[in-house]
Short mmCIF file of C-alpha atoms in Angstrom, two decimals:
data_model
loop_
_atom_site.label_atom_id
_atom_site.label_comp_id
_atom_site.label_asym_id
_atom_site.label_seq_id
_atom_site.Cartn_x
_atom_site.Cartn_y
_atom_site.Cartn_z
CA UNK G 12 -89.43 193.45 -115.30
CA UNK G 13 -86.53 196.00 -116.10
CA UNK G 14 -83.17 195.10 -114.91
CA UNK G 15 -83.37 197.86 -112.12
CA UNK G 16 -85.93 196.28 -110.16
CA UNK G 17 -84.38 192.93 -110.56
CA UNK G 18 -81.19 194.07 -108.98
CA UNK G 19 -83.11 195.71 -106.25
CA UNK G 20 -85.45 192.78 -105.61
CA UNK G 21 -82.27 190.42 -105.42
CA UNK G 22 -80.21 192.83 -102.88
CA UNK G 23 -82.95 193.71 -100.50
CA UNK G 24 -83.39 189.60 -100.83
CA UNK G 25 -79.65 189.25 -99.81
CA UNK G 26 -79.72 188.75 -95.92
CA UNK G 27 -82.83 186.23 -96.25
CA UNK G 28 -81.27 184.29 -98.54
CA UNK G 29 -77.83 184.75 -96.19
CA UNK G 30 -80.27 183.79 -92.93
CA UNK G 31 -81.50 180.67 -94.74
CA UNK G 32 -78.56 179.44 -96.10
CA UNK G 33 -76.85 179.52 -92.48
CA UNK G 34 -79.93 178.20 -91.03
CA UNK G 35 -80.12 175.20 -93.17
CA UNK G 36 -76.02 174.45 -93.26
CA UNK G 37 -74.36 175.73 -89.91
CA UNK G 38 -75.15 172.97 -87.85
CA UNK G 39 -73.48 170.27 -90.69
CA UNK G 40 -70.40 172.45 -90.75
CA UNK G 41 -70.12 172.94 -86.96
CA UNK G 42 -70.08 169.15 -86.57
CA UNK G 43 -67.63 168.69 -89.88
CA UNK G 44 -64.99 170.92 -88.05
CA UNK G 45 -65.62 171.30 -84.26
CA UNK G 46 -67.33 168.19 -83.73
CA UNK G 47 -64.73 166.61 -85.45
CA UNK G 48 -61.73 168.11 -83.49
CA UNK G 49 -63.84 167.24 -80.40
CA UNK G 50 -63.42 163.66 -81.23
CA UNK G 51 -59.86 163.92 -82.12
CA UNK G 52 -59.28 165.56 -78.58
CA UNK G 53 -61.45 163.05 -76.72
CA UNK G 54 -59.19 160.02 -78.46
CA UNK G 55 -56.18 161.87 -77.76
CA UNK G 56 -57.26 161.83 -73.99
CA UNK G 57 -58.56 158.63 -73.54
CA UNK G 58 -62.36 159.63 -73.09
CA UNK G 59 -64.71 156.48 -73.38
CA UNK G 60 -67.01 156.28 -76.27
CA UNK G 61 -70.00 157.44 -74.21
CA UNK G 62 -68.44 160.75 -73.38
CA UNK G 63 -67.34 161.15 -77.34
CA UNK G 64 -71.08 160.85 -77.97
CA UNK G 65 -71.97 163.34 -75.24
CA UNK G 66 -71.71 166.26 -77.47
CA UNK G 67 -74.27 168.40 -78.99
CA UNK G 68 -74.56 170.80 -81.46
CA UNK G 69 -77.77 172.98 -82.35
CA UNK G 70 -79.15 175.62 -83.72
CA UNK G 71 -81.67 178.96 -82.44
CA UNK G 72 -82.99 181.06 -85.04
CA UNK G 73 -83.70 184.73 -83.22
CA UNK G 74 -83.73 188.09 -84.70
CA UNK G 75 -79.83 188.43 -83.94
CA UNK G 76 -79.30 185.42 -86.76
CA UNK G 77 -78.68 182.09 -86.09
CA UNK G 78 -76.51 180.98 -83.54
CA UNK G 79 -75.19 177.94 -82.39
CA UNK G 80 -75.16 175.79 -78.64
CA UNK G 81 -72.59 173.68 -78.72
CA UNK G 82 -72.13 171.77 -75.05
CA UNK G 83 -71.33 168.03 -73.63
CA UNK G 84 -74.25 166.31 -71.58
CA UNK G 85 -72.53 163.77 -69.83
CA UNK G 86 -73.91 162.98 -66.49
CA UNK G 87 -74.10 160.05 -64.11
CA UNK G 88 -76.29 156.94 -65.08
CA UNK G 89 -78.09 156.83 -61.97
CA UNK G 90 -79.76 160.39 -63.25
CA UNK G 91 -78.74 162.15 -59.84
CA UNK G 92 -77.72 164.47 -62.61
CA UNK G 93 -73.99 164.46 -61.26
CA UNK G 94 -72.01 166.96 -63.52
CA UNK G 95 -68.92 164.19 -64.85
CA UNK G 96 -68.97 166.66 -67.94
CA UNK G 97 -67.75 169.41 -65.72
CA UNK G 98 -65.34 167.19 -63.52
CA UNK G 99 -63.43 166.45 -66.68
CA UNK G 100 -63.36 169.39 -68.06
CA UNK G 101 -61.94 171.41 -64.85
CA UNK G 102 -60.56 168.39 -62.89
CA UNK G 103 -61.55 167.58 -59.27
CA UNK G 104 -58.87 167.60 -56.55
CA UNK G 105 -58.69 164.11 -54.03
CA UNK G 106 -61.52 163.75 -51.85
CA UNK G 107 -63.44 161.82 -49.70
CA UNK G 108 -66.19 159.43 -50.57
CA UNK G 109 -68.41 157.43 -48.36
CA UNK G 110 -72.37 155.95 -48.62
CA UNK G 111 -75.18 158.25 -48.33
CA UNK G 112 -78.27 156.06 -48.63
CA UNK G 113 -76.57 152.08 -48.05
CA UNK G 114 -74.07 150.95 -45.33
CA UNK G 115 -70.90 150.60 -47.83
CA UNK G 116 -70.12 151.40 -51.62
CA UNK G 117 -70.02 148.62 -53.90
CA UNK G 118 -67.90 148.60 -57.10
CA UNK G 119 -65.92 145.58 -59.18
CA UNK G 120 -62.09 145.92 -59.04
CA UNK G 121 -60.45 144.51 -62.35
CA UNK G 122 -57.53 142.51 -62.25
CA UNK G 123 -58.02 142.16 -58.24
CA UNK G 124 -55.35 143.92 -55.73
CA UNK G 125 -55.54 145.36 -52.24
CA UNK G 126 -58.45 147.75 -51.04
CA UNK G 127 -58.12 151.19 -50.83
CA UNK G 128 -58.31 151.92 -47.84
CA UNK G 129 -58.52 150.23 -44.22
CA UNK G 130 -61.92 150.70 -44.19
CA UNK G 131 -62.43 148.95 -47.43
CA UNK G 132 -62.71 144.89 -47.94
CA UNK G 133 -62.65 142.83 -50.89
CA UNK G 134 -63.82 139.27 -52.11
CA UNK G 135 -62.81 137.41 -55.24
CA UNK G 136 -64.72 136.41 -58.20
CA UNK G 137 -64.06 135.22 -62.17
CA UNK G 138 -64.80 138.86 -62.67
CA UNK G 139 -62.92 140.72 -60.54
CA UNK G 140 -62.51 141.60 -56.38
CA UNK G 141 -66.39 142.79 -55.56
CA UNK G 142 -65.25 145.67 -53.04
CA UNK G 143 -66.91 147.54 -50.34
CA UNK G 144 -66.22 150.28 -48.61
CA UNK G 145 -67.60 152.55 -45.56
CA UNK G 146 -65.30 155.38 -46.98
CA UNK G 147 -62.15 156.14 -48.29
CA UNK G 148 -59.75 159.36 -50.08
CA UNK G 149 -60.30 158.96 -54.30
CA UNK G 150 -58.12 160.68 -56.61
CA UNK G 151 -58.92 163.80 -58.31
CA UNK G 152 -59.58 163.85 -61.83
CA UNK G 153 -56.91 165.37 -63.96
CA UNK G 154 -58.74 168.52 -66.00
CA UNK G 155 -58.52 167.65 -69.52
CA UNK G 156 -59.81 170.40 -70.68
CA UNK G 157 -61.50 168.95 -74.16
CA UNK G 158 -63.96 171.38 -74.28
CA UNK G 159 -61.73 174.63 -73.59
CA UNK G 160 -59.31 173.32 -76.38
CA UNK G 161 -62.32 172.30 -79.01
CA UNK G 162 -63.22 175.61 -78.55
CA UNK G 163 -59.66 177.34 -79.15
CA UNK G 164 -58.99 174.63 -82.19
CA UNK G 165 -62.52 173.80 -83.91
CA UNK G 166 -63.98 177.78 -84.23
CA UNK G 167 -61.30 178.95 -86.50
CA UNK G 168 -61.57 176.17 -88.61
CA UNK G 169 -65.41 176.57 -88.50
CA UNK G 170 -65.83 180.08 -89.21
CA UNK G 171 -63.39 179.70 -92.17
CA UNK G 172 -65.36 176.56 -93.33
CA UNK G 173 -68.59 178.54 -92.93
CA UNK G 174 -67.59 181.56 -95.21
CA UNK G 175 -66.01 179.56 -97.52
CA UNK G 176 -69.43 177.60 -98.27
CA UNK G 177 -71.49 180.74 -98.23
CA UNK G 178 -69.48 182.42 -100.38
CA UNK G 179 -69.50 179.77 -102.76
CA UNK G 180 -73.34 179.52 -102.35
CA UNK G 181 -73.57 183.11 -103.07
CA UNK G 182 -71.85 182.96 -106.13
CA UNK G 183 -73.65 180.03 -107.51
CA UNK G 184 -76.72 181.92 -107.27
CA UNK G 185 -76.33 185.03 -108.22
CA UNK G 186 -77.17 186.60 -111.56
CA UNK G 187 -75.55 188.27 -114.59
CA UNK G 188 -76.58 191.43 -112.61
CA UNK G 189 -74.61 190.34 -109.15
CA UNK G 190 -76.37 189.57 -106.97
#
């Protein structure tokens, strides 16, 4: 085959080879650079180990090119589907809580202390006060606004990670022709 059609073969194979590439690598990188800076952030912010495995990172192949969903899935264990992804992200301000299905809410207070409220009661054990309550005012959660700031922090370092492997992979395979 002359050296003409070679060349032309190789450029009009350019964006496939591009589209593969990116297909096959993107979702490595992404979690090399913002699922690592997602993990820094959650340890600088005190996030338990069960939100720091909350994120995901994947990757849809349409016509556009391949892009990337990158999103936390941390809800409630009790699979009301409760968004506690969302509360940390944007914060919640103090509210109310109180039983919807039982007579009073149950929880374990560490290290014991006084209940939370006047409605509230406690009794001691090894493990802790067992309290109940028929209501009381919680705090808010402070935002912390991991996601926002993984975002802001991670994509730069991303994209730049991304060309710099493609590029390299582009140059490894080309020809003495160029491309």
């Amino acid at each position: 085959m002359e050296r003409g059609k070679i060349a032309k073969l190789r450029l009009e194979s350019y964006p496939f080879r591009v589209q593969e590439w990116l297909r096959k690598n993107a979702v490595s990188i992404a979690h090399r650079t913002i699922g690592e800076e997602f993990l820094r952030l959650c340890d600088d912010r005190g996030m338990t180990e069960r939100y720091k495995q909350s994120l995901h990172i994947e990757s849809d192949l349409s016509e556009d090119g391949v892009k990337l969903k990158i999103y936390v899935d941390y809800k409630d264990r009790d699979g009301k589907n409760i968004p506690l992804d969302e509360y940390f992200e944007y914060g919640t301000r103090d509210h109310w809580i109180e039983p919807k299905d039982k007579k009073a809410l149950h929880w374990i207070k560490q290290g014991g202390g006084s209940p939370q409220s006047i409605y509230s009661e406690g009794s001691g054990s090894e493990d802790g006060d067992s309290m109940f309550s028929k209501g009381h005012y919680v705090k808010g959660i402070d935002a912390r606004n991991i996601m926002t700031d993984t975002r802001k922090l991670g994509y730069p370092k991303f994209k730049a990670e991304l060309l710099r492997k493609l590029n390299a992979f582009m140059d490894e395979t080309s020809t003495g022709i160029g491309v």
